[in-house]
Coordinates of C-alpha atoms in Angstrom, one line a residue:
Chain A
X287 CA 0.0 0.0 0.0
X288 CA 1.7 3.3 -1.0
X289 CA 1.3 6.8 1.1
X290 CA -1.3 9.0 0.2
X291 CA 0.2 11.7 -2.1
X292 CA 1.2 14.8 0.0
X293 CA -1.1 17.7 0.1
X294 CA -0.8 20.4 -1.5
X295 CA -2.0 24.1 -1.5
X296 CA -4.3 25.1 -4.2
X297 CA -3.1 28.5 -5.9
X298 CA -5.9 30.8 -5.6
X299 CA -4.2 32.6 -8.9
X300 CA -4.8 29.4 -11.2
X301 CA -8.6 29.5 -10.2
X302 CA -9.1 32.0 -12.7
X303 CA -8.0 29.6 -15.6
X304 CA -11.0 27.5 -15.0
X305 CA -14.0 29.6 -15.0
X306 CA -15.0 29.0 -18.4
X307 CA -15.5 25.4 -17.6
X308 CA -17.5 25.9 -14.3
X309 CA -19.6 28.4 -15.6
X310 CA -20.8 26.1 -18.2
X311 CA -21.3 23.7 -15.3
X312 CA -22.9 26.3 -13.4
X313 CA -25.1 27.2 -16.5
X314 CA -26.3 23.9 -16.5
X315 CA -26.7 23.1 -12.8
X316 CA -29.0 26.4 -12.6
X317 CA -30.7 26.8 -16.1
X318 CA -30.2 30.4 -15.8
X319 CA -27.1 32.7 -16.5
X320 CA -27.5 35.4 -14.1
X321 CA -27.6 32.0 -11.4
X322 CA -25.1 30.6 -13.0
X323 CA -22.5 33.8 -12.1
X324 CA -23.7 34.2 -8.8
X325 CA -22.9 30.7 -8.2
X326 CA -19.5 30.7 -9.9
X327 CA -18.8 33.7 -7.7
X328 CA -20.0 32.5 -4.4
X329 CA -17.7 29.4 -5.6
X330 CA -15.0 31.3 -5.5
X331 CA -15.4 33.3 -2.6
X332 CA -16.0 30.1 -0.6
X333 CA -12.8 28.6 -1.8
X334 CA -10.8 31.7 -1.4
X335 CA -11.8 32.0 2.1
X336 CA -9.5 29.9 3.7
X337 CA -6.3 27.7 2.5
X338 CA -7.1 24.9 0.4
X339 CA -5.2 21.5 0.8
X340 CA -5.5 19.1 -1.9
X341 CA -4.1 15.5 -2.4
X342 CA -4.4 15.3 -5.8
X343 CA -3.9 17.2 -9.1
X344 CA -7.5 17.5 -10.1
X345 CA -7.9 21.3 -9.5
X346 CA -10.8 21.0 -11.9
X347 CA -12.6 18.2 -9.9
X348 CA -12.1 20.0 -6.5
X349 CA -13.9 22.8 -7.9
X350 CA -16.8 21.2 -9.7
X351 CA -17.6 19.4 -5.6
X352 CA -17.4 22.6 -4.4
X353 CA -19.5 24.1 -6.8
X354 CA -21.6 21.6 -6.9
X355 CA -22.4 21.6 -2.9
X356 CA -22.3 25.7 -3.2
X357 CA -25.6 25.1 -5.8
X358 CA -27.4 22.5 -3.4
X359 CA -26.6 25.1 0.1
X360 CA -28.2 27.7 -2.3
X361 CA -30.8 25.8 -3.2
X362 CA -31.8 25.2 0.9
X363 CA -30.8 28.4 1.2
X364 CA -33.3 29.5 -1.4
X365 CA -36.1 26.8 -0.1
X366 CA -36.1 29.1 3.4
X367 CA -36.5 32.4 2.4
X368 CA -38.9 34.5 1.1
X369 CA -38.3 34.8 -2.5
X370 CA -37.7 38.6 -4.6
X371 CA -38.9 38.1 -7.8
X372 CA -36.2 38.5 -10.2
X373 CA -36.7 41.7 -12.5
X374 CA -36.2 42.6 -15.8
X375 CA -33.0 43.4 -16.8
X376 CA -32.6 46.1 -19.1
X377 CA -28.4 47.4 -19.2
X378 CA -26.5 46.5 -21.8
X379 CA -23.9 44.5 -20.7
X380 CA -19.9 45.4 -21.8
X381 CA -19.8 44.2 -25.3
X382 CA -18.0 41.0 -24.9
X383 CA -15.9 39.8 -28.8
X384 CA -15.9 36.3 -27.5
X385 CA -19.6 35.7 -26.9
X386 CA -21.6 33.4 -29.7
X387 CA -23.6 34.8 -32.3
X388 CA -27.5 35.3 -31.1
X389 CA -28.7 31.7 -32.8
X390 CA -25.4 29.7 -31.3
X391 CA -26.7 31.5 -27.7
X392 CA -30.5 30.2 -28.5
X393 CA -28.9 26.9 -29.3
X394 CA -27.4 26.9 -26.6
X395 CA -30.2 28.3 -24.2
X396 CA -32.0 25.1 -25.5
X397 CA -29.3 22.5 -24.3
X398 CA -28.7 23.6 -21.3
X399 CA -32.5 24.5 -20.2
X400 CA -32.7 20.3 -21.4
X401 CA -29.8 20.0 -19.3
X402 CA -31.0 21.6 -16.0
X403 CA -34.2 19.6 -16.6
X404 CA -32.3 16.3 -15.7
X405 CA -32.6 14.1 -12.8
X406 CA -29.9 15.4 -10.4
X407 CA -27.7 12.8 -10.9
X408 CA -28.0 12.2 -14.4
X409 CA -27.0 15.8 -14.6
X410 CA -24.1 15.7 -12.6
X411 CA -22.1 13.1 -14.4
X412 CA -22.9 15.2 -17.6
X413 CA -21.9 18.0 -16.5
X414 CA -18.7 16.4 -14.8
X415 CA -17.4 15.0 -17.9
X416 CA -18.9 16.8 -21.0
X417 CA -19.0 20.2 -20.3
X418 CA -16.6 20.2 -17.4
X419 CA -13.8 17.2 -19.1
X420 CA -12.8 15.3 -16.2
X421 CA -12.3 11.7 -16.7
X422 CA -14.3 9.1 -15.7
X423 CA -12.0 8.7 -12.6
X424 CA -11.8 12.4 -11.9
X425 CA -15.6 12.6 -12.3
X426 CA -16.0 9.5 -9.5
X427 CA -14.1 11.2 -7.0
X428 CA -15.5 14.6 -7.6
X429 CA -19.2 12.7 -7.2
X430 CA -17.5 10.7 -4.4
X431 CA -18.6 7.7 -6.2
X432 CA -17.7 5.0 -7.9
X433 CA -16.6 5.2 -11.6
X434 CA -18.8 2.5 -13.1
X435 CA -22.1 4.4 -11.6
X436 CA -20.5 7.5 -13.7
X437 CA -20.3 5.8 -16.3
X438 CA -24.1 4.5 -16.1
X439 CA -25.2 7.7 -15.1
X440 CA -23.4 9.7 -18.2
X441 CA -25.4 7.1 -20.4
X442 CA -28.7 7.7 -18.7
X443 CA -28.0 11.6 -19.1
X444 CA -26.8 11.2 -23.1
X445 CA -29.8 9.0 -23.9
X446 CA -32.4 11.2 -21.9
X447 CA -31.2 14.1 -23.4
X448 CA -31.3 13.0 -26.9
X449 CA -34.7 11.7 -26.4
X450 CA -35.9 15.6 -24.8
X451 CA -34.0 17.0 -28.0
X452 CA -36.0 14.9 -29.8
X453 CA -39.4 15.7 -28.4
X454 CA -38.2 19.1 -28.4
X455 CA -37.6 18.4 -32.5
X456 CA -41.3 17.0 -33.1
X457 CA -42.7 20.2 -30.8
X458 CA -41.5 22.4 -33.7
X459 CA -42.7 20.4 -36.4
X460 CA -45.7 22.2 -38.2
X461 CA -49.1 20.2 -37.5
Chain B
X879 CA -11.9 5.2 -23.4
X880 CA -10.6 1.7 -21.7
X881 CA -11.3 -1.5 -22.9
X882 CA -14.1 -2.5 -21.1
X883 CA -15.9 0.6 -21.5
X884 CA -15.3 0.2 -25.6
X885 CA -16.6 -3.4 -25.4
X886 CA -19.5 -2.3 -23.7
X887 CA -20.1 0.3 -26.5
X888 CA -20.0 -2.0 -29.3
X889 CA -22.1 -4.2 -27.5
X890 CA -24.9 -1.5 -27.6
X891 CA -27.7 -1.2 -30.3
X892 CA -27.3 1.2 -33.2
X893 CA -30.5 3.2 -31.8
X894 CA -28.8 3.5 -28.7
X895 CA -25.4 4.6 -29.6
X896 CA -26.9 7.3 -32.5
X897 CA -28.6 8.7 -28.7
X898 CA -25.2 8.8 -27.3
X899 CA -24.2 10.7 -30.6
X900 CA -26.9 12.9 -30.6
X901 CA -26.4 14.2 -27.5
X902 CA -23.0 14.7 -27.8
X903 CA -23.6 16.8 -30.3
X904 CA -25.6 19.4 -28.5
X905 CA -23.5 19.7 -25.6
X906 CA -20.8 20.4 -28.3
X907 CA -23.0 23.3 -28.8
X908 CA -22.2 24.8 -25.6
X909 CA -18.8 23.7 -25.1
X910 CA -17.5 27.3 -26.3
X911 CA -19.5 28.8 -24.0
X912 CA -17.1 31.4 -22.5
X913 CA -17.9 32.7 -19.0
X914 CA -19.0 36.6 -19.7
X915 CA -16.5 39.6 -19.4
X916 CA -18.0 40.7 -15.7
X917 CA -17.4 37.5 -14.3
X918 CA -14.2 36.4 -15.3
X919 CA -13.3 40.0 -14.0
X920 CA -15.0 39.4 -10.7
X921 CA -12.9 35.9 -10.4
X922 CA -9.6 37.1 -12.0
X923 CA -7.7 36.5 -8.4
X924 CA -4.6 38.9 -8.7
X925 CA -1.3 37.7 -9.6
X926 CA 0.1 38.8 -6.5
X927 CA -1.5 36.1 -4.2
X928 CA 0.1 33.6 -6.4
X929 CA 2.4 31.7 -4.1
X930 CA 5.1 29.0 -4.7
X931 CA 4.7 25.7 -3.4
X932 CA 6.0 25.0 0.1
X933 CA 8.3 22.4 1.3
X934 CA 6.1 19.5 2.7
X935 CA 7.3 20.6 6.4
X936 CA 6.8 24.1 5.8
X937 CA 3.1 23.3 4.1
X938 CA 2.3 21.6 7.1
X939 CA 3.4 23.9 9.7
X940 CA 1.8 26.6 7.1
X941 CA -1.5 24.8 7.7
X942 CA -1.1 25.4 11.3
X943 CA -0.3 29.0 10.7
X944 CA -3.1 28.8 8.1
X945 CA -5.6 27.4 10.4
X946 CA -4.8 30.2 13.2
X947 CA -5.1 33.4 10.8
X948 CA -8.0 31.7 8.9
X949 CA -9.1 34.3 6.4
X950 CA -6.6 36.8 6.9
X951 CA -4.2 34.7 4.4
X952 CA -6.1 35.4 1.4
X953 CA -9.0 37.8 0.1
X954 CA -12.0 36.9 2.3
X955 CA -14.4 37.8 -0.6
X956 CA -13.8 37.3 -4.7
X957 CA -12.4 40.3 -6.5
X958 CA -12.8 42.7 -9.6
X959 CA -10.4 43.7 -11.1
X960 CA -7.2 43.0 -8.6
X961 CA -6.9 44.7 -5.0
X962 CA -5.5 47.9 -6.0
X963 CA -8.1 48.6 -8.7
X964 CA -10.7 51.8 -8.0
X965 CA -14.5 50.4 -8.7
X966 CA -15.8 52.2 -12.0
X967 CA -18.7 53.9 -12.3
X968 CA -20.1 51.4 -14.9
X969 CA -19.3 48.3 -12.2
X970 CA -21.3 50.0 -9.9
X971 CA -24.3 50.5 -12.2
X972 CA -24.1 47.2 -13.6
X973 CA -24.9 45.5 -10.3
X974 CA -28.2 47.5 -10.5
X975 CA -29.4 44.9 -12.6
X976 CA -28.1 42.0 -10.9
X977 CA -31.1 40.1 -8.8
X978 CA -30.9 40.7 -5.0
X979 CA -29.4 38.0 -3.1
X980 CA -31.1 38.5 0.7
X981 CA -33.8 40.1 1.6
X982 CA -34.7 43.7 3.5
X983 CA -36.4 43.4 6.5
X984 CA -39.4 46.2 7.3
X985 CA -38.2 48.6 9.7
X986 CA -40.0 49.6 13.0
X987 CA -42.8 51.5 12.8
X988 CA -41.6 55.5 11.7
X989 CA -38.3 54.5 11.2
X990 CA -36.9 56.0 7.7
X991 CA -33.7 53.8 7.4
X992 CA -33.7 49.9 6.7
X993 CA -32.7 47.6 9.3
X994 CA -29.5 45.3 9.3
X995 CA -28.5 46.8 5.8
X996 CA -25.6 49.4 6.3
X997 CA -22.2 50.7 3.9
X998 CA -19.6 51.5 6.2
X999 CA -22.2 52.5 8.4
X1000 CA -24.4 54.3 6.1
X1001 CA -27.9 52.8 6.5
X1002 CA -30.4 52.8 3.3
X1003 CA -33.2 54.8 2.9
X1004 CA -36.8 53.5 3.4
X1005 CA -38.7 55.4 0.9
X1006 CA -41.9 53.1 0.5
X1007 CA -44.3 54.9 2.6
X1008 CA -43.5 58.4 2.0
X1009 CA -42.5 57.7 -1.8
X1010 CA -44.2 54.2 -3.0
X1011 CA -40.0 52.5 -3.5
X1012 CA -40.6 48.9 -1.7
X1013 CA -37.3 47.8 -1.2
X1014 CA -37.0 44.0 -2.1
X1015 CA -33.5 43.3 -1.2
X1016 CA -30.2 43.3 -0.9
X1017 CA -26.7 42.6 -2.6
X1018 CA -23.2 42.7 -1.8
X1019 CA -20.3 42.4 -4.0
X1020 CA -16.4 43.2 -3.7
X1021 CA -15.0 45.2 -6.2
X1022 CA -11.2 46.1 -6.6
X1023 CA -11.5 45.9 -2.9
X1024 CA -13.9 47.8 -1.5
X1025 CA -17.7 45.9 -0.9
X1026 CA -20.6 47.1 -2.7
X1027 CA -23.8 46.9 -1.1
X1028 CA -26.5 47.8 -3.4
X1029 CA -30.4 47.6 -2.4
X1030 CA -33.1 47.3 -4.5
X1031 CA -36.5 49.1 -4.6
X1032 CA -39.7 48.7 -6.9
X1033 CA -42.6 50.7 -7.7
X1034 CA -45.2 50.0 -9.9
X1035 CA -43.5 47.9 -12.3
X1036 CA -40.1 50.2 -12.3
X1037 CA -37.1 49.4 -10.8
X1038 CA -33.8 51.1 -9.1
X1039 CA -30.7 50.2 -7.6
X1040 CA -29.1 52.4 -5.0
X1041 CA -25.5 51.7 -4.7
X1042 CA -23.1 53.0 -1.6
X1043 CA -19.5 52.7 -2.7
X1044 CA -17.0 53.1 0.5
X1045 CA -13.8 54.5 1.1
X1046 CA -12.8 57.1 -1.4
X1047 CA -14.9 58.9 -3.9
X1048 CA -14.9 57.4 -7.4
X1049 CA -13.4 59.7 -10.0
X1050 CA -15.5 62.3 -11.1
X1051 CA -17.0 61.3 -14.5
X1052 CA -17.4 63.4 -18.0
X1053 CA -20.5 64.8 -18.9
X1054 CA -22.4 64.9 -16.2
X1055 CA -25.2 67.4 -14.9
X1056 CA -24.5 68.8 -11.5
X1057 CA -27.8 69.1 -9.8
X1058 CA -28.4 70.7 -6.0
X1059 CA -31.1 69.3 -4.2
X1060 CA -32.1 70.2 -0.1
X1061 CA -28.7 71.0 0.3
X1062 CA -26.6 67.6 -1.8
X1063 CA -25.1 68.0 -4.6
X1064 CA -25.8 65.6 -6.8
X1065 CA -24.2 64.6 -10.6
X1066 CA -26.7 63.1 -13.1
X1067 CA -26.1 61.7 -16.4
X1068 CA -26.9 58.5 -18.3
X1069 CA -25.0 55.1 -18.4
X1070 CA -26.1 52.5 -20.8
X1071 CA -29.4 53.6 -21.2
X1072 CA -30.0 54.0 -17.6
X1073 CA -30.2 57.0 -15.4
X1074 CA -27.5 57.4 -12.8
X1075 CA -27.6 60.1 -10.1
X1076 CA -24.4 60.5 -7.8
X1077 CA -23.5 62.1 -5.1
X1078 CA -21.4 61.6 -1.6
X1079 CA -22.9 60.3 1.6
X1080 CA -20.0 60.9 4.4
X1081 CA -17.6 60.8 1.9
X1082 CA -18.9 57.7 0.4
X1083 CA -19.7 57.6 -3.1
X1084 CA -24.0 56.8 -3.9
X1085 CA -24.8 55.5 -7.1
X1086 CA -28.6 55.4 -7.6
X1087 CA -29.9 54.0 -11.2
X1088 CA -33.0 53.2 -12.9
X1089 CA -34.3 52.9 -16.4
X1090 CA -37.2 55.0 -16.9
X1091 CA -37.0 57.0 -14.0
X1092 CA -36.4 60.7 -14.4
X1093 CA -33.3 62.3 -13.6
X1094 CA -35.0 64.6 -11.4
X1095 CA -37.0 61.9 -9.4
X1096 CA -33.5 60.2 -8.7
X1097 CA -31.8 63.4 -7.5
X1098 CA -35.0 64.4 -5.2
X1099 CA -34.4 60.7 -3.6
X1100 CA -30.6 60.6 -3.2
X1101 CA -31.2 63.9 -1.8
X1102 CA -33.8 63.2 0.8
X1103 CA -32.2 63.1 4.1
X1104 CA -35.8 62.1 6.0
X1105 CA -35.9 65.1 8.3
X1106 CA -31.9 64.5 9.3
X1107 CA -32.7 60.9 9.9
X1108 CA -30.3 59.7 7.3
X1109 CA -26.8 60.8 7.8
X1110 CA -25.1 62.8 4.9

């Protein structure tokens, strides 16, 4: 039995490097974008808070667990207080060069409403490994589980998402 | 993909696998989904907490330390735009539009400031009785070091966000109308389609900011100082 890989202290100035990835995570953990940066944010404040030891490499998978139990806190969070109802937003954001033309961004509304409508975990092994890109193995001890459920759950989440892109398909259709 | 998993694919029905495709296809479609500009700024931790990896002794007596001085290590709260960056005008009007994260609580009857919601010490105005503004909640965000705290009212379908900067005053910005109300003076002018009125409370810059709302109707409020209940 070998010794655990020593710990290490996670570089608050790398965290930057991965937002992309969680915000897509994010995006489809809430369904909304304006949730989606909140979360990311609160994400980061929680992690910069304090020192962060890790045992492994897997910046990435840290942060997806810790987003992931920021979201479900929020959620409880949410659940006991009295709700403001979110308001129209009408500023113009900066203008940002690297943001997808208005059809990609529809097309992309689309997926990741389907993917927010998955079961929980379904969703989570999804997001963990195609919009995040951990490995199976990375994704299993993100999850804390074990790396054939990941890989059962990523097929449940494929196939149920294909089959909501498809109902989603014949909805369009003209009668 | 390992060798079990690749047997179990091929051993998978045509229909099934053309699923697996199909999905894959349309979370390609988001893959180059970039986080926007005000977030990336907002998590953009600044170079100079970067810090070399310790010797496995020192790491683990620099967990101790760690442990002891908790947050005082590293930036308790997520940053914009680096430590040493002043907050911009256009930051502090874009949180007007950003939802509210807590709630305001009613204050006690007469009162004309909001409880449990101060900047620096500042409390918010409570404006619903005498002007219809129901506030609906709160926010707080760091930016370049200071912490925002912006609270949001509502009337009648319209909506503004009054923002109290702390520490020193932003830099004065181009263009703007210089308006004196009961006393304040007060800088109006337009940012992004939305009306901005600002002025100094203690020394603390106020951004107030609505779409819709006329200048004038946002200078009369950041300048109402409920009878000398609300310190200026």
């Amino acid at each position: 039995v070998s010794d655990p890989p020593p710990a290490r202290l996670l570089d608050p100035g790398s965290l930057g490097d991965h937002v992309d990835r969680l915000y897509r995570a994010a995006r489809a953990l809430c369904g909304s974008p304006e949730d989606a940066e909140d979360l990311v944010q609160e994400t980061y404040t929680r992690i910069l808070e304090k020192p962060r030891w890790l045992r492994s490499d897997d910046d990435l998978g840290y942060l997806l667990r810790v987003l992931r139990n920021t979201h479900y806190s929020r959620l409880r969070a949410a659940a006991r207080r009295v709700r403001t109802d979110p308001l129209p937003d009408e500023l113009d954001r900066l203008q940002d060069r690297s943001a997808p033309a208005p059809q990609d961004a529809l097309d992309a509304e689309a997926v990741y409403a389907l993917i927010a409508q998955l079961p929980d975990v379904f969703r989570e092994a999804l997001v963990a490994i195609d919009l995040v890109g951990l490995s199976y193995r990375e994704a299993a001890r993100a999850l804390r589980v074990r790396e054939a459920t990941i890989t059962t759950r990523l097929y449940r989440a494929r196939q149920r998402l294909a089959r909501a892109l498809e109902d989603q398909a014949d909805d369009r259709l003209p009668a | 993909m390992t060798g079990f998993r690749r047997r179990r694919v091929r051993g998978l029905p045509p229909a099934w696998l053309e699923e697996q495709r199909v999905a894959l296809a349309a979370v390609a479609t988001v893959n180059g989904d970039r986080a926007p500009l005000a977030l990336r700024a907002r998590v953009a931790a600044p170079s100079a907490r970067r810090r070399p990896p310790a010797p496995r002794l020192a790491r683990r007596l620099g967990a101790l330390a760690a442990a002891a001085t908790g947050a005082a290590l590293l930036a308790p709260l997520v940053l914009i735009g680096g430590a040493g960056a002043v907050p911009t005008l256009q930051q502090a009007v874009a949180l007007s539009v950003r939802p509210p994260l807590a709630r305001v609580h009613e204050p006690a009857d007469g009162a004309l400031t909001l409880p449990r919601v101060r900047a620096d010490g500042l409390p918010f105005p409570y404006w619903e009785d005498r002007f219809g503004w129901r506030a609906v909640g709160f926010r707080r965000d760091r930016i370049g070091g200071r912490l925002l705290t912006t609270v949001i009212y509502v009337r009648a379908g319209q909506r503004i966000a009054y923002t109290i900067v702390p520490g020193p005053p932003l830099p004065s910005t181009a263009g703007a109308q210089t308006i004196v109300r009961q006393g304040t003076t007060l800088h109006s002018l337009s940012v992004r389609a939305r009306q901005v009125a600002i002025w100094l409370r203690r020394g603390h810059t106020c951004v107030l900011s609505g779409s819709g709302v006329p200048a004038g109707a946002l200078a009369w409020l950041g300048a109402w100082r409920g009878g000398g209940e609300i310190p200026y």
